[in-house]
Coordinates of N, CA, C and O in Angstrom, one line a residue:
Chain T
M1 N 147.8 77.0 -156.2 CA 148.9 77.6 -155.4 C 150.2 77.2 -156.1 O 150.5 76.1 -156.3
R2 N 151.0 78.3 -156.4 CA 152.4 78.0 -156.9 C 153.4 78.1 -155.7 O 153.5 79.1 -155.0
Q3 N 154.1 77.0 -155.4 CA 155.1 77.0 -154.4 C 156.4 76.7 -155.1 O 156.4 75.7 -155.9
S4 N 157.5 77.4 -154.8 CA 158.7 77.2 -155.5 C 158.4 77.2 -157.0 O 157.7 78.1 -157.5
K5 N 158.8 76.2 -157.8 CA 158.6 76.3 -159.2 C 157.5 75.3 -159.6 O 157.3 75.0 -160.8
V6 N 156.7 74.8 -158.6 CA 155.8 73.8 -158.9 C 154.4 74.3 -158.6 O 154.1 74.9 -157.6
Y7 N 153.4 74.0 -159.6 CA 152.0 74.4 -159.3 C 151.4 73.2 -158.5 O 151.5 72.1 -158.9
L8 N 150.8 73.5 -157.4 CA 150.2 72.5 -156.5 C 148.7 72.6 -156.7 O 148.1 73.6 -156.4
T9 N 148.1 71.4 -157.0 CA 146.6 71.4 -157.1 C 146.1 71.3 -155.7 O 146.9 71.1 -154.7
E10 N 144.8 71.5 -155.5 CA 144.2 71.4 -154.2 C 144.5 70.0 -153.6 O 144.8 69.9 -152.4
E11 N 144.5 69.0 -154.5 CA 144.8 67.6 -154.0 C 146.2 67.5 -153.5 O 146.5 66.9 -152.5
D12 N 147.1 68.1 -154.3 CA 148.6 68.1 -153.9 C 148.7 68.7 -152.5 O 149.4 68.2 -151.6
Q13 N 148.0 69.9 -152.3 CA 148.2 70.6 -151.1 C 147.6 69.8 -149.9 O 148.2 69.7 -148.8
S14 N 146.5 69.1 -150.1 CA 145.9 68.3 -149.1 C 146.8 67.1 -148.7 O 147.0 66.8 -147.6
L15 N 147.3 66.5 -149.8 CA 148.2 65.4 -149.6 C 149.5 65.8 -148.7 O 149.9 65.2 -147.8
L16 N 150.0 67.0 -149.1 CA 151.2 67.4 -148.4 C 150.9 67.7 -147.0 O 151.7 67.4 -146.1
L17 N 149.8 68.4 -146.7 CA 149.4 68.7 -145.3 C 149.1 67.4 -144.6 O 149.6 67.2 -143.4
H18 N 148.5 66.5 -145.2 CA 148.2 65.2 -144.6 C 149.5 64.5 -144.2 O 149.6 64.0 -143.0
V19 N 150.4 64.4 -145.1 CA 151.7 63.7 -144.8 C 152.5 64.5 -143.7 O 153.1 63.9 -142.8
L20 N 152.4 65.8 -143.8 CA 153.1 66.6 -142.8 C 152.6 66.3 -141.4 O 153.4 66.1 -140.4
F21 N 151.3 66.1 -141.2 CA 150.7 65.8 -139.9 C 151.0 64.3 -139.6 O 151.3 63.9 -138.4
Q22 N 150.9 63.4 -140.6 CA 151.2 62.0 -140.4 C 152.6 61.8 -139.8 O 152.9 61.0 -139.0
Q23 N 153.5 62.6 -140.4 CA 155.0 62.6 -140.0 C 155.2 63.4 -138.7 O 156.3 63.5 -138.2
K24 N 154.1 63.9 -138.2 CA 154.2 64.7 -136.9 C 155.2 65.8 -137.0 O 156.0 66.0 -136.1
Y25 N 155.2 66.5 -138.2 CA 156.3 67.5 -138.3 C 155.7 68.9 -138.5 O 156.4 69.9 -138.8
A26 N 154.4 69.1 -138.4 CA 153.7 70.4 -138.6 C 154.3 71.4 -137.6 O 154.7 72.5 -138.0
S27 N 154.2 71.1 -136.3 CA 154.6 72.1 -135.3 C 156.1 72.3 -135.4 O 156.7 73.4 -135.2
E28 N 156.8 71.2 -135.8 CA 158.3 71.3 -135.9 C 158.7 72.3 -137.0 O 159.6 73.1 -136.8
V29 N 158.1 72.3 -138.1 CA 158.5 73.2 -139.2 C 158.2 74.6 -138.9 O 158.9 75.5 -139.2
L30 N 157.1 74.8 -138.1 CA 156.8 76.2 -137.6 C 157.8 76.6 -136.6 O 158.3 77.8 -136.6
A31 N 158.3 75.7 -135.8 CA 159.3 76.0 -134.8 C 160.6 76.4 -135.5 O 161.3 77.4 -135.0
C32 N 160.9 75.8 -136.6 CA 162.1 76.1 -137.3 C 162.0 77.5 -137.9 O 163.0 78.3 -137.9
E33 N 160.8 77.8 -138.4 CA 160.6 79.2 -139.0 C 160.8 80.2 -137.9 O 161.5 81.2 -138.1
L34 N 160.2 80.0 -136.7 CA 160.3 80.9 -135.6 C 161.8 81.1 -135.2 O 162.2 82.2 -134.9
A35 N 162.5 80.0 -135.1 CA 163.9 80.0 -134.7 C 164.7 80.9 -135.7 O 165.5 81.7 -135.3
D36 N 164.4 80.7 -137.0 CA 165.2 81.4 -138.0 C 164.9 82.9 -137.9 O 165.8 83.8 -138.0
I37 N 163.6 83.3 -137.6 CA 163.2 84.7 -137.5 C 163.9 85.3 -136.2 O 164.5 86.3 -136.2
E38 N 163.7 84.5 -135.1 CA 164.2 85.0 -133.8 C 165.7 85.2 -133.8 O 166.3 86.0 -133.1
S39 N 166.4 84.3 -134.5 CA 167.9 84.4 -134.5 C 168.4 85.4 -135.5 O 169.6 85.6 -135.7
G40 N 167.5 86.0 -136.3 CA 167.9 87.0 -137.3 C 168.3 86.4 -138.6 O 168.7 87.1 -139.5
L41 N 168.2 85.1 -138.7 CA 168.6 84.4 -139.9 C 167.7 84.7 -141.0 O 168.0 84.6 -142.2
K42 N 166.5 85.1 -140.6 CA 165.4 85.3 -141.6 C 164.7 86.6 -141.3 O 164.3 86.7 -140.1
A43 N 164.5 87.4 -142.3 CA 163.7 88.6 -142.0 C 162.2 88.3 -142.2 O 161.8 87.5 -143.1
A44 N 161.4 88.9 -141.3 CA 159.9 88.6 -141.5 C 159.2 89.8 -140.8 O 159.7 90.4 -139.8
D45 N 158.0 90.1 -141.4 CA 157.3 91.2 -140.7 C 156.5 90.7 -139.5 O 156.4 89.5 -139.4
A46 N 156.1 91.6 -138.7 CA 155.5 91.2 -137.4 C 154.2 90.4 -137.6 O 154.0 89.4 -136.9
A47 N 153.5 90.7 -138.7 CA 152.3 89.9 -139.0 C 152.6 88.5 -139.2 O 151.9 87.6 -138.7
H48 N 153.6 88.2 -140.1 CA 154.0 86.8 -140.4 C 154.4 86.1 -139.1 O 154.0 85.0 -138.8
Y49 N 155.3 86.8 -138.3 CA 155.8 86.2 -137.1 C 154.6 85.9 -136.1 O 154.5 84.8 -135.5
T50 N 153.6 86.8 -136.0 CA 152.5 86.6 -135.1 C 151.6 85.4 -135.6 O 151.2 84.5 -134.8
R51 N 151.4 85.3 -136.9 CA 150.6 84.2 -137.5 C 151.3 82.8 -137.2 O 150.6 81.9 -136.8
V52 N 152.6 82.8 -137.5 CA 153.3 81.5 -137.3 C 153.3 81.2 -135.8 O 153.1 80.0 -135.4
T53 N 153.5 82.2 -134.9 CA 153.5 81.9 -133.5 C 152.2 81.4 -133.0 O 152.1 80.4 -132.3
D54 N 151.1 82.0 -133.5 CA 149.7 81.6 -133.1 C 149.5 80.1 -133.5 O 149.0 79.3 -132.7
L55 N 149.8 79.9 -134.8 CA 149.5 78.5 -135.3 C 150.4 77.5 -134.6 O 149.9 76.4 -134.2
F56 N 151.6 77.8 -134.3 CA 152.5 76.9 -133.6 C 151.9 76.5 -132.3 O 151.8 75.4 -131.9
H57 N 151.5 77.5 -131.5 CA 150.9 77.3 -130.2 C 149.6 76.4 -130.2 O 149.4 75.5 -129.4
R58 N 148.8 76.7 -131.2 CA 147.6 75.9 -131.4 C 147.9 74.5 -131.6 O 147.3 73.6 -131.1
L59 N 148.9 74.2 -132.5 CA 149.2 72.8 -132.9 C 149.9 72.2 -131.7 O 149.6 71.0 -131.4
R60 N 150.8 72.9 -131.0 CA 151.5 72.2 -129.9 C 150.5 72.0 -128.8 O 150.6 70.9 -128.2
D61 N 149.7 72.9 -128.5 CA 148.7 72.6 -127.4 C 147.8 71.5 -127.7 O 147.4 70.7 -126.9
A62 N 147.5 71.3 -129.0 CA 146.6 70.2 -129.4 C 147.3 68.8 -129.2 O 146.6 67.8 -129.0
D63 N 148.6 68.9 -129.4 CA 149.4 67.6 -129.3 C 149.5 67.1 -127.8 O 149.9 66.0 -127.6
Q64 N 149.2 68.1 -126.9 CA 149.5 67.7 -125.5 C 148.2 67.0 -124.8 O 147.2 67.1 -125.4
Chain Q
M1 N 139.6 72.0 -142.9 CA 140.3 70.7 -142.9 C 140.7 70.5 -141.4 O 141.3 71.4 -140.7
R2 N 140.3 69.3 -140.9 CA 140.7 68.9 -139.5 C 142.0 68.0 -139.6 O 141.9 67.0 -140.2
Q3 N 143.0 68.5 -139.0 CA 144.2 67.7 -138.9 C 144.6 67.5 -137.4 O 144.5 68.4 -136.7
S4 N 144.9 66.3 -137.1 CA 145.1 65.9 -135.6 C 143.9 66.4 -134.9 O 142.7 66.2 -135.3
K5 N 144.0 67.2 -133.9 CA 142.9 67.7 -133.1 C 142.6 69.1 -133.4 O 141.9 69.8 -132.6
V6 N 143.2 69.7 -134.4 CA 143.1 71.1 -134.6 C 142.4 71.4 -136.0 O 142.7 70.7 -137.0
Y7 N 141.4 72.3 -135.9 CA 140.8 72.7 -137.2 C 141.6 73.8 -137.9 O 142.0 74.8 -137.2
L8 N 142.0 73.5 -139.1 CA 142.9 74.5 -139.8 C 142.0 75.3 -140.9 O 141.4 74.7 -141.7
T9 N 142.1 76.6 -140.7 CA 141.4 77.4 -141.7 C 142.2 77.4 -143.0 O 143.3 76.9 -143.1
E10 N 141.6 77.9 -144.1 CA 142.3 78.0 -145.4 C 143.6 78.8 -145.2 O 144.6 78.4 -145.7
E11 N 143.5 79.8 -144.4 CA 144.7 80.7 -144.1 C 145.8 79.9 -143.4 O 146.9 80.0 -143.7
D12 N 145.3 79.1 -142.4 CA 146.3 78.2 -141.7 C 147.0 77.3 -142.6 O 148.2 77.1 -142.6
Q13 N 146.2 76.7 -143.5 CA 146.8 75.7 -144.4 C 147.8 76.4 -145.4 O 148.9 75.8 -145.6
S14 N 147.4 77.5 -145.9 CA 148.3 78.3 -146.8 C 149.6 78.6 -146.0 O 150.7 78.5 -146.6
L15 N 149.4 79.1 -144.8 CA 150.6 79.5 -144.0 C 151.5 78.3 -143.8 O 152.8 78.4 -144.0
L16 N 151.0 77.2 -143.4 CA 151.7 76.0 -143.2 C 152.5 75.5 -144.4 O 153.7 75.2 -144.4
L17 N 151.8 75.5 -145.5 CA 152.4 75.1 -146.8 C 153.5 76.1 -147.2 O 154.6 75.7 -147.6
H18 N 153.3 77.4 -147.0 CA 154.3 78.4 -147.3 C 155.5 78.2 -146.5 O 156.6 78.2 -147.0
V19 N 155.3 78.0 -145.2 CA 156.5 77.8 -144.3 C 157.2 76.5 -144.6 O 158.5 76.5 -144.7
L20 N 156.5 75.5 -145.0 CA 157.1 74.2 -145.4 C 158.0 74.4 -146.6 O 159.1 73.9 -146.6
F21 N 157.6 75.2 -147.5 CA 158.4 75.4 -148.7 C 159.6 76.4 -148.3 O 160.7 76.2 -148.8
Q22 N 159.3 77.4 -147.5 CA 160.3 78.3 -147.1 C 161.4 77.6 -146.4 O 162.6 77.9 -146.6
Q23 N 161.1 76.6 -145.6 CA 162.1 75.8 -144.9 C 162.7 74.7 -145.7 O 163.4 73.9 -145.3
K24 N 162.2 74.7 -147.0 CA 162.7 73.7 -148.0 C 162.6 72.3 -147.5 O 163.5 71.5 -147.5
Y25 N 161.4 72.0 -146.8 CA 161.2 70.7 -146.2 C 160.1 69.9 -146.9 O 159.8 68.8 -146.5
A26 N 159.5 70.4 -148.0 CA 158.4 69.8 -148.6 C 158.8 68.4 -149.2 O 158.1 67.4 -148.8
S27 N 159.8 68.4 -150.0 CA 160.1 67.0 -150.6 C 160.7 66.1 -149.5 O 160.5 64.9 -149.5
E28 N 161.3 66.7 -148.5 CA 161.9 65.9 -147.4 C 160.8 65.2 -146.6 O 161.0 64.0 -146.3
V29 N 159.7 65.8 -146.3 CA 158.7 65.2 -145.5 C 158.0 64.1 -146.3 O 157.6 63.0 -145.8
L30 N 157.9 64.3 -147.7 CA 157.4 63.2 -148.5 C 158.4 62.0 -148.6 O 158.0 60.9 -148.6
A31 N 159.7 62.3 -148.6 CA 160.7 61.3 -148.6 C 160.6 60.4 -147.3 O 160.7 59.2 -147.4
C32 N 160.3 61.1 -146.2 CA 160.2 60.4 -144.9 C 159.0 59.4 -145.0 O 159.1 58.3 -144.5
E33 N 157.9 59.9 -145.6 CA 156.7 59.1 -145.7 C 157.0 57.9 -146.6 O 156.6 56.8 -146.2
L34 N 157.7 58.1 -147.7 CA 158.0 57.0 -148.6 C 158.9 56.0 -147.9 O 158.7 54.8 -148.0
A35 N 159.9 56.5 -147.1 CA 160.8 55.6 -146.4 C 160.0 54.7 -145.4 O 160.3 53.5 -145.3
D36 N 159.1 55.4 -144.7 CA 158.3 54.6 -143.7 C 157.5 53.5 -144.4 O 157.4 52.4 -143.9
I37 N 156.9 53.9 -145.5 CA 156.1 52.9 -146.2 C 157.0 51.8 -146.8 O 156.7 50.6 -146.6
E38 N 158.1 52.1 -147.4 CA 158.9 51.1 -148.1 C 159.6 50.2 -147.0 O 159.9 49.1 -147.3
S39 N 159.8 50.7 -145.8 CA 160.5 49.9 -144.8 C 159.5 49.1 -144.0 O 159.9 48.3 -143.2
G40 N 158.2 49.3 -144.4 CA 157.2 48.5 -143.7 C 156.8 49.1 -142.3 O 155.9 48.6 -141.6
L41 N 157.4 50.3 -142.0 CA 157.1 50.9 -140.7 C 155.6 51.4 -140.7 O 155.0 51.6 -139.7
K42 N 155.1 51.7 -141.9 CA 153.8 52.3 -142.1 C 153.1 51.6 -143.2 O 153.6 51.4 -144.3
A43 N 151.8 51.2 -142.9 CA 151.0 50.6 -143.9 C 150.3 51.7 -144.8 O 150.0 52.8 -144.3
A44 N 150.3 51.5 -146.1 CA 149.6 52.4 -146.9 C 149.1 51.7 -148.2 O 149.7 50.8 -148.6
D45 N 148.0 52.2 -148.7 CA 147.5 51.5 -150.0 C 148.3 52.1 -151.2 O 149.0 53.1 -151.1
A46 N 148.2 51.3 -152.2 CA 149.0 51.6 -153.4 C 148.7 53.0 -153.9 O 149.6 53.8 -154.4
A47 N 147.5 53.5 -153.8 CA 147.1 54.8 -154.4 C 147.8 55.9 -153.6 O 148.4 56.8 -154.2
H48 N 147.9 55.7 -152.3 CA 148.6 56.8 -151.5 C 150.0 56.8 -151.8 O 150.6 57.8 -152.0
Y49 N 150.6 55.6 -151.9 CA 152.1 55.5 -152.2 C 152.4 56.1 -153.5 O 153.3 56.9 -153.7
T50 N 151.5 55.9 -154.5 CA 151.7 56.4 -155.9 C 151.6 58.0 -155.8 O 152.4 58.7 -156.4
R51 N 150.6 58.5 -155.1 CA 150.4 59.9 -155.1 C 151.6 60.6 -154.4 O 152.1 61.6 -154.9
V52 N 152.1 60.0 -153.3 CA 153.2 60.6 -152.6 C 154.5 60.5 -153.5 O 155.2 61.5 -153.6
T53 N 154.6 59.4 -154.2 CA 155.8 59.3 -155.0 C 155.8 60.3 -156.2 O 156.8 60.9 -156.4
D54 N 154.6 60.4 -156.8 CA 154.5 61.4 -157.9 C 154.8 62.8 -157.5 O 155.6 63.5 -158.1
L55 N 154.2 63.2 -156.3 CA 154.4 64.6 -155.9 C 155.9 64.8 -155.4 O 156.5 65.8 -155.7
F56 N 156.5 63.8 -154.8 CA 157.9 63.9 -154.4 C 158.8 64.1 -155.6 O 159.6 65.0 -155.6
H57 N 158.5 63.3 -156.7 CA 159.4 63.5 -157.9 C 159.2 64.9 -158.5 O 160.1 65.5 -159.0
R58 N 157.9 65.4 -158.5 CA 157.6 66.7 -159.1 C 158.4 67.8 -158.4 O 159.0 68.7 -158.9
L59 N 158.3 67.7 -157.0 CA 159.0 68.7 -156.2 C 160.5 68.6 -156.3 O 161.2 69.6 -156.5
R60 N 161.0 67.4 -156.3 CA 162.5 67.2 -156.3 C 163.0 67.7 -157.7 O 164.0 68.4 -157.8
D61 N 162.3 67.3 -158.8 CA 162.7 67.7 -160.1 C 162.7 69.3 -160.2 O 163.5 69.9 -160.9
A62 N 161.7 69.9 -159.6 CA 161.6 71.4 -159.7 C 162.7 72.0 -158.9 O 163.2 73.1 -159.3
D63 N 163.3 71.4 -157.9 CA 164.4 72.0 -157.1 C 165.7 71.9 -157.9 O 166.7 72.5 -157.5
Q64 N 165.7 71.0 -158.9 CA 167.1 70.9 -159.6 C 167.3 71.9 -160.7 O 166.3 72.5 -161.1

C-alpha cells in the first residue's frame, strides 16, 4: 500500500494500526474525518462518508 | 485483524489507514507512542521501539 510518498509493507500497516488502537485514537481520527466532511471542509462521496460513519460507530460502540 | 473488541476486515483496515493519512496524523500517532515509551508511561520491548522509530522517521522524512 502506498500512502503519501511512502510505501507501507503489510508489517508497517499492522504496526500503524496497532499503535493507533494502543493510543486509543482510531475512532477519534474517524470523527475528525466526519467533522471535516460535514463542515464542508472536505469533499467526499456518499460511499466514503457512509463507510467512515459505519466504522466509527462500530469502534465507538465497542469502546463502551 | 482483531483490534480492541472489534474485528476489522481488510477493507476496514485500508479505510482506517487511508483516513489516518488523509488527516495527516500517521507520524503524529507514532510520535505519541514514542513519547509514551520514552517517558516511561508505557512499557515496550526494544524491537517494538525500534520498529516504531524507523517507521516514524520514514513517514516524517517523506513529508518533508
